[in-house]
PDB file of C-alpha atoms in Angstrom:
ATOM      1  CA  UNK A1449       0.000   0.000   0.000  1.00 68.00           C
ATOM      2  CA  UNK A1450       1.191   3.334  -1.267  1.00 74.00           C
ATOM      3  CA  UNK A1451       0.342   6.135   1.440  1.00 83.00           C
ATOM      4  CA  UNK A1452       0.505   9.589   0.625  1.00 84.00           C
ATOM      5  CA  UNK A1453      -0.426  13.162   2.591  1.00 87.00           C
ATOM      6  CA  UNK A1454      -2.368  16.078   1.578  1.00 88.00           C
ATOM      7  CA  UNK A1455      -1.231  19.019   3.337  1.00 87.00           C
ATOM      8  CA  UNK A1456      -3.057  22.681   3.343  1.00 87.00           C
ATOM      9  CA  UNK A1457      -0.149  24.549   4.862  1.00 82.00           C
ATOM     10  CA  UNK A1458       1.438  27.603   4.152  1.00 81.00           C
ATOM     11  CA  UNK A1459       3.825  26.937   1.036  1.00 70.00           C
ATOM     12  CA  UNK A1460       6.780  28.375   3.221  1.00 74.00           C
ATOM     13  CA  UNK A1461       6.448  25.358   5.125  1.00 77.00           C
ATOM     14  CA  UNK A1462       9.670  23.314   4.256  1.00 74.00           C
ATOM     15  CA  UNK A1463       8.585  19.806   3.124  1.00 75.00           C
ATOM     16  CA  UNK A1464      11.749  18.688   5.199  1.00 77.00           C
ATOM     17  CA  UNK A1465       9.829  19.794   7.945  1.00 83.00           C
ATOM     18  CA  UNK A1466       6.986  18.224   7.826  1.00 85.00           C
ATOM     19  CA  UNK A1467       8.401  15.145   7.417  1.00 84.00           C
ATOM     20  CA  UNK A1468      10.369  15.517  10.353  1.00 87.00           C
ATOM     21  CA  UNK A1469       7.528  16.396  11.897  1.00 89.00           C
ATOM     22  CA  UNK A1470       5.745  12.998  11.200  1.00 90.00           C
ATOM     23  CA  UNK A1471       9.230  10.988  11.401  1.00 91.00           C
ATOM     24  CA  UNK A1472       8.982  11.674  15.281  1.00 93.00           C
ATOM     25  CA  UNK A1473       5.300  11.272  15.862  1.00 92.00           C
ATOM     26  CA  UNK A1474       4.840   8.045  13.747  1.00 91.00           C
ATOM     27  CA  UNK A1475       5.840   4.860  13.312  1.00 92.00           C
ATOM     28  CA  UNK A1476       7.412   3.854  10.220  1.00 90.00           C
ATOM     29  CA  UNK A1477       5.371   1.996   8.162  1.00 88.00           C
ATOM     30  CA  UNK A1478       2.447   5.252   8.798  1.00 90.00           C
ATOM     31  CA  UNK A1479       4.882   7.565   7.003  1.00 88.00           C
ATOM     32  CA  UNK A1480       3.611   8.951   3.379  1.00 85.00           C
ATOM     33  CA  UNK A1481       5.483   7.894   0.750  1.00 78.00           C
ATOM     34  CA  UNK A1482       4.704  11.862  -0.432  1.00 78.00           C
ATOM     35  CA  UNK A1483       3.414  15.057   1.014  1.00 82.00           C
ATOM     36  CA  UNK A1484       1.233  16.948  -1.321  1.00 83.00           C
ATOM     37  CA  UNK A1485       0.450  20.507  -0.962  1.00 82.00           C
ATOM     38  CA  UNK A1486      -3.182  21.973  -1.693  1.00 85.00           C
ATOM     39  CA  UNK A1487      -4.634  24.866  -1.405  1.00 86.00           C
ATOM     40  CA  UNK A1488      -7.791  23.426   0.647  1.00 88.00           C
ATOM     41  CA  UNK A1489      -8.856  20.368   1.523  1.00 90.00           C
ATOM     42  CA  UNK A1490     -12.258  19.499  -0.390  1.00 91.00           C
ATOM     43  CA  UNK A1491     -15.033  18.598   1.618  1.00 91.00           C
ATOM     44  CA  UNK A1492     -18.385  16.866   0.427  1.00 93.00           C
ATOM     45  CA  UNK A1493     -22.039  18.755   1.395  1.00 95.00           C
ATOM     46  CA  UNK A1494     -21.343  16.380   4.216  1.00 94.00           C
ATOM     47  CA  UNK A1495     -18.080  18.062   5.622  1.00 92.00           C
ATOM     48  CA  UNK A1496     -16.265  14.839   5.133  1.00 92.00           C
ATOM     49  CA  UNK A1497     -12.881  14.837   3.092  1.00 91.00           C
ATOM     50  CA  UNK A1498     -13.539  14.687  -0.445  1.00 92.00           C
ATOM     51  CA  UNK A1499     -11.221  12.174  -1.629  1.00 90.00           C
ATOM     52  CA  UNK A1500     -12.210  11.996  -4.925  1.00 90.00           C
ATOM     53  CA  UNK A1501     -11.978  15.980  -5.671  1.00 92.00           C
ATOM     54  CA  UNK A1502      -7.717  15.471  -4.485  1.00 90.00           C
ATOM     55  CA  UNK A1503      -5.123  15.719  -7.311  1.00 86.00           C
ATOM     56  CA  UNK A1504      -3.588  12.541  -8.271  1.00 82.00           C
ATOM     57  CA  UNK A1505      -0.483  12.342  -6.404  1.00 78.00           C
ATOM     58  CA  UNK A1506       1.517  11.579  -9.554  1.00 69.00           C
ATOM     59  CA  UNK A1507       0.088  14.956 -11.066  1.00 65.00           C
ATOM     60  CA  UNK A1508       1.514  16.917  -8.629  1.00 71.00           C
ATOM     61  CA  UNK A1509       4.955  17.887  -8.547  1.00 73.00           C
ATOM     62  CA  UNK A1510       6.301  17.891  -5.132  1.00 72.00           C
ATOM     63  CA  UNK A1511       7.667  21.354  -3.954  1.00 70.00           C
ATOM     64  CA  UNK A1512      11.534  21.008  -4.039  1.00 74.00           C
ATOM     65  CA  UNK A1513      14.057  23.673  -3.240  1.00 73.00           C
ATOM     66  CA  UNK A1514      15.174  24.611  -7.024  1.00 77.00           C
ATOM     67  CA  UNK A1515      12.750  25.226  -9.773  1.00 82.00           C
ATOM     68  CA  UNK A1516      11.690  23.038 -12.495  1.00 84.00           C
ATOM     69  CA  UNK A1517      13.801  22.933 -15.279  1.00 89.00           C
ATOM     70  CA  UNK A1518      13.053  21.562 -18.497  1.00 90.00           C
ATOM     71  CA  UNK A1519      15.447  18.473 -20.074  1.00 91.00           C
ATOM     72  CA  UNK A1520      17.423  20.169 -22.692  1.00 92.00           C
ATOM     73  CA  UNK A1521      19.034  16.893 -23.809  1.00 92.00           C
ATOM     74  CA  UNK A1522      17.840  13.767 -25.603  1.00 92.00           C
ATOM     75  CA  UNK A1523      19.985  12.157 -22.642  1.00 91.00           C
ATOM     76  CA  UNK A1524      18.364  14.315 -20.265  1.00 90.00           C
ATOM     77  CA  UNK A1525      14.856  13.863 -21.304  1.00 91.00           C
ATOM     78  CA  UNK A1526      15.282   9.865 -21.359  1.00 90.00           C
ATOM     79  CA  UNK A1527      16.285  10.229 -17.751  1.00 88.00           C
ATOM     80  CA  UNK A1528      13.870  12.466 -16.615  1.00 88.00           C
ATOM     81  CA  UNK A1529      11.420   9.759 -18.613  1.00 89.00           C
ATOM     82  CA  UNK A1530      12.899   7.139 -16.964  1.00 88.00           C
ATOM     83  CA  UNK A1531      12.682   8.496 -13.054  1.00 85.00           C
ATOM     84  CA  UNK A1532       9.391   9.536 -13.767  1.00 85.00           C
ATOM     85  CA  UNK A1533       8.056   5.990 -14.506  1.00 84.00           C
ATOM     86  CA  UNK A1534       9.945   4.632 -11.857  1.00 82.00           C
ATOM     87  CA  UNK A1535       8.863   7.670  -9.417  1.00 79.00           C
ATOM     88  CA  UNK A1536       5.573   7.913 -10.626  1.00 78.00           C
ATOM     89  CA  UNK A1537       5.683  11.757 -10.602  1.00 81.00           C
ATOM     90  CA  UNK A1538       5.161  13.787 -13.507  1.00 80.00           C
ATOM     91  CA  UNK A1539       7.389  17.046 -14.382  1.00 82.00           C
ATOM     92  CA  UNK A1540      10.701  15.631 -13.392  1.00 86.00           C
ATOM     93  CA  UNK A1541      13.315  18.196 -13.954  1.00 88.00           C
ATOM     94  CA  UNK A1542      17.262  17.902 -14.712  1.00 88.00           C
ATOM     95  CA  UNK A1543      18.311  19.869 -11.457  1.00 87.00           C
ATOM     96  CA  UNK A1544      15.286  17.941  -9.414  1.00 85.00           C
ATOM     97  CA  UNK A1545      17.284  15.288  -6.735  1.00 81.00           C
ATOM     98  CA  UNK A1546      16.213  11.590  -6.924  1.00 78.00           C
ATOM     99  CA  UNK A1547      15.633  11.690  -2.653  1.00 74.00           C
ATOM    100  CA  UNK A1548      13.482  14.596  -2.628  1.00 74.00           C
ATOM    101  CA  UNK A1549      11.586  13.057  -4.885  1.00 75.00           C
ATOM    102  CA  UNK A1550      10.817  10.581  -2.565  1.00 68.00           C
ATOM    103  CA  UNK A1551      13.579   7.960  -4.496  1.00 70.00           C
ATOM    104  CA  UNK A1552      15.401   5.570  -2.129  1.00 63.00           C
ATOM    105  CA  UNK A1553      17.656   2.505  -2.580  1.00 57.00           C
ATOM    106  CA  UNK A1554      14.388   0.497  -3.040  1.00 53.00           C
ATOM    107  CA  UNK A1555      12.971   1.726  -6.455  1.00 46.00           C
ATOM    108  CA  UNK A1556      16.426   2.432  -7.718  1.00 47.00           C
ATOM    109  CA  UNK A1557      16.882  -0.969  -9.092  1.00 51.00           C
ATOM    110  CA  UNK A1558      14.488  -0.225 -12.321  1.00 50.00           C
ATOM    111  CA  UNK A1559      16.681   3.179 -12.631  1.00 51.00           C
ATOM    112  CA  UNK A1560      20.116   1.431 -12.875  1.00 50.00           C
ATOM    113  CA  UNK A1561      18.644  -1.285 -15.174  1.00 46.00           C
ATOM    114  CA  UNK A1562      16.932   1.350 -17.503  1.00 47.00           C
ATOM    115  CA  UNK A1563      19.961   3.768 -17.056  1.00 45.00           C
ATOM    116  CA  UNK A1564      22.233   1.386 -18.714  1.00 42.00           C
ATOM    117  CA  UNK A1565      20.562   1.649 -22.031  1.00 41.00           C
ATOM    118  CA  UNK A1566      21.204   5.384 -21.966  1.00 39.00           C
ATOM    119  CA  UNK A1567      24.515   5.401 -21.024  1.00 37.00           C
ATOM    120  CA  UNK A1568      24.708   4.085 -17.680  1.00 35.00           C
ATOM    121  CA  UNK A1569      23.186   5.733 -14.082  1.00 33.00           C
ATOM    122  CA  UNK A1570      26.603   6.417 -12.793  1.00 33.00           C
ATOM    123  CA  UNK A1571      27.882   8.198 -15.404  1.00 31.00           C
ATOM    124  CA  UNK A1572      24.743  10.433 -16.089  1.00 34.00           C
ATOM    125  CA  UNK A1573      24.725  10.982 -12.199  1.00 33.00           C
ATOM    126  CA  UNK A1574      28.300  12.172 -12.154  1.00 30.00           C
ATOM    127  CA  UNK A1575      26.970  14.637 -15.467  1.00 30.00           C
ATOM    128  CA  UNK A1576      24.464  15.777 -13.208  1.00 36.00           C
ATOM    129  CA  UNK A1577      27.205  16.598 -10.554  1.00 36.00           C
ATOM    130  CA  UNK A1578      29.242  18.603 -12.795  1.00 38.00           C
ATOM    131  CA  UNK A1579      26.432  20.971 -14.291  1.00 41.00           C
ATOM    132  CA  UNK A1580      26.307  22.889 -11.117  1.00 42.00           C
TER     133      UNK A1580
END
């Protein structure tokens, strides 16, 4: 089970934060796998949470600290193509990081097997590196 937060906070809110925040009030296995800004919770007539009326976590970019910036190589764009299948997050950009994206050491087994037909994960990581 994939769980994932919706959080109406104000956007100066570090996400780093808030998942600090939930790192030492719950266990592990209750932590989202994302935390997903909105503007407002939707309710139904009811007042209950609307859960159909929230964004699709995958259509939501997750707020990261450098801005999104478009591929601007063929190499670039397969990677970006590749994290975002793996990531299931749309809108992956060549500066985003593959942590605050919510990668870990799990998922990152499809990455190095897909990387290799572009060129190889390590290589394109160290690219990455040396852009800054």
């Amino acid at each position: 089970m994939r769980l994932f937060a919706y959080v109406s906070a104000p956007a100066e809110l570090a996400q780093s934060a808030l998942q600090d925040f939930l790192a030492k009030a719950l266990p592990t296995y209750m932590l989202p796998e994302r935390i997903i800004h909105v503007d407002d919770i939707p309710l139904t007539r009811n007042g209950k949470v609307d859960f159909g009326a929230l964004p699709e976590p995958t259509s939501v970019r997750p707020l990261l600290p450098t801005p999104f910036e478009e591929p601007q190589t063929e190499l670039e764009a397969k990677l970006c193509q590749i994290w975002s299948a793996v990531l299931r997050i749309e809108n992956i950009g060549v500066n985003d990081e593959f942590i605050d994206l919510g990668g870990d050491c799990s998922p990152s087994g499809p990455v190095r097997q897909t990387g290799g037909f572009c060129g190889g994960g390590f290589l394109v990581h160290r690219s990455h590196q040396e852009r800054r």
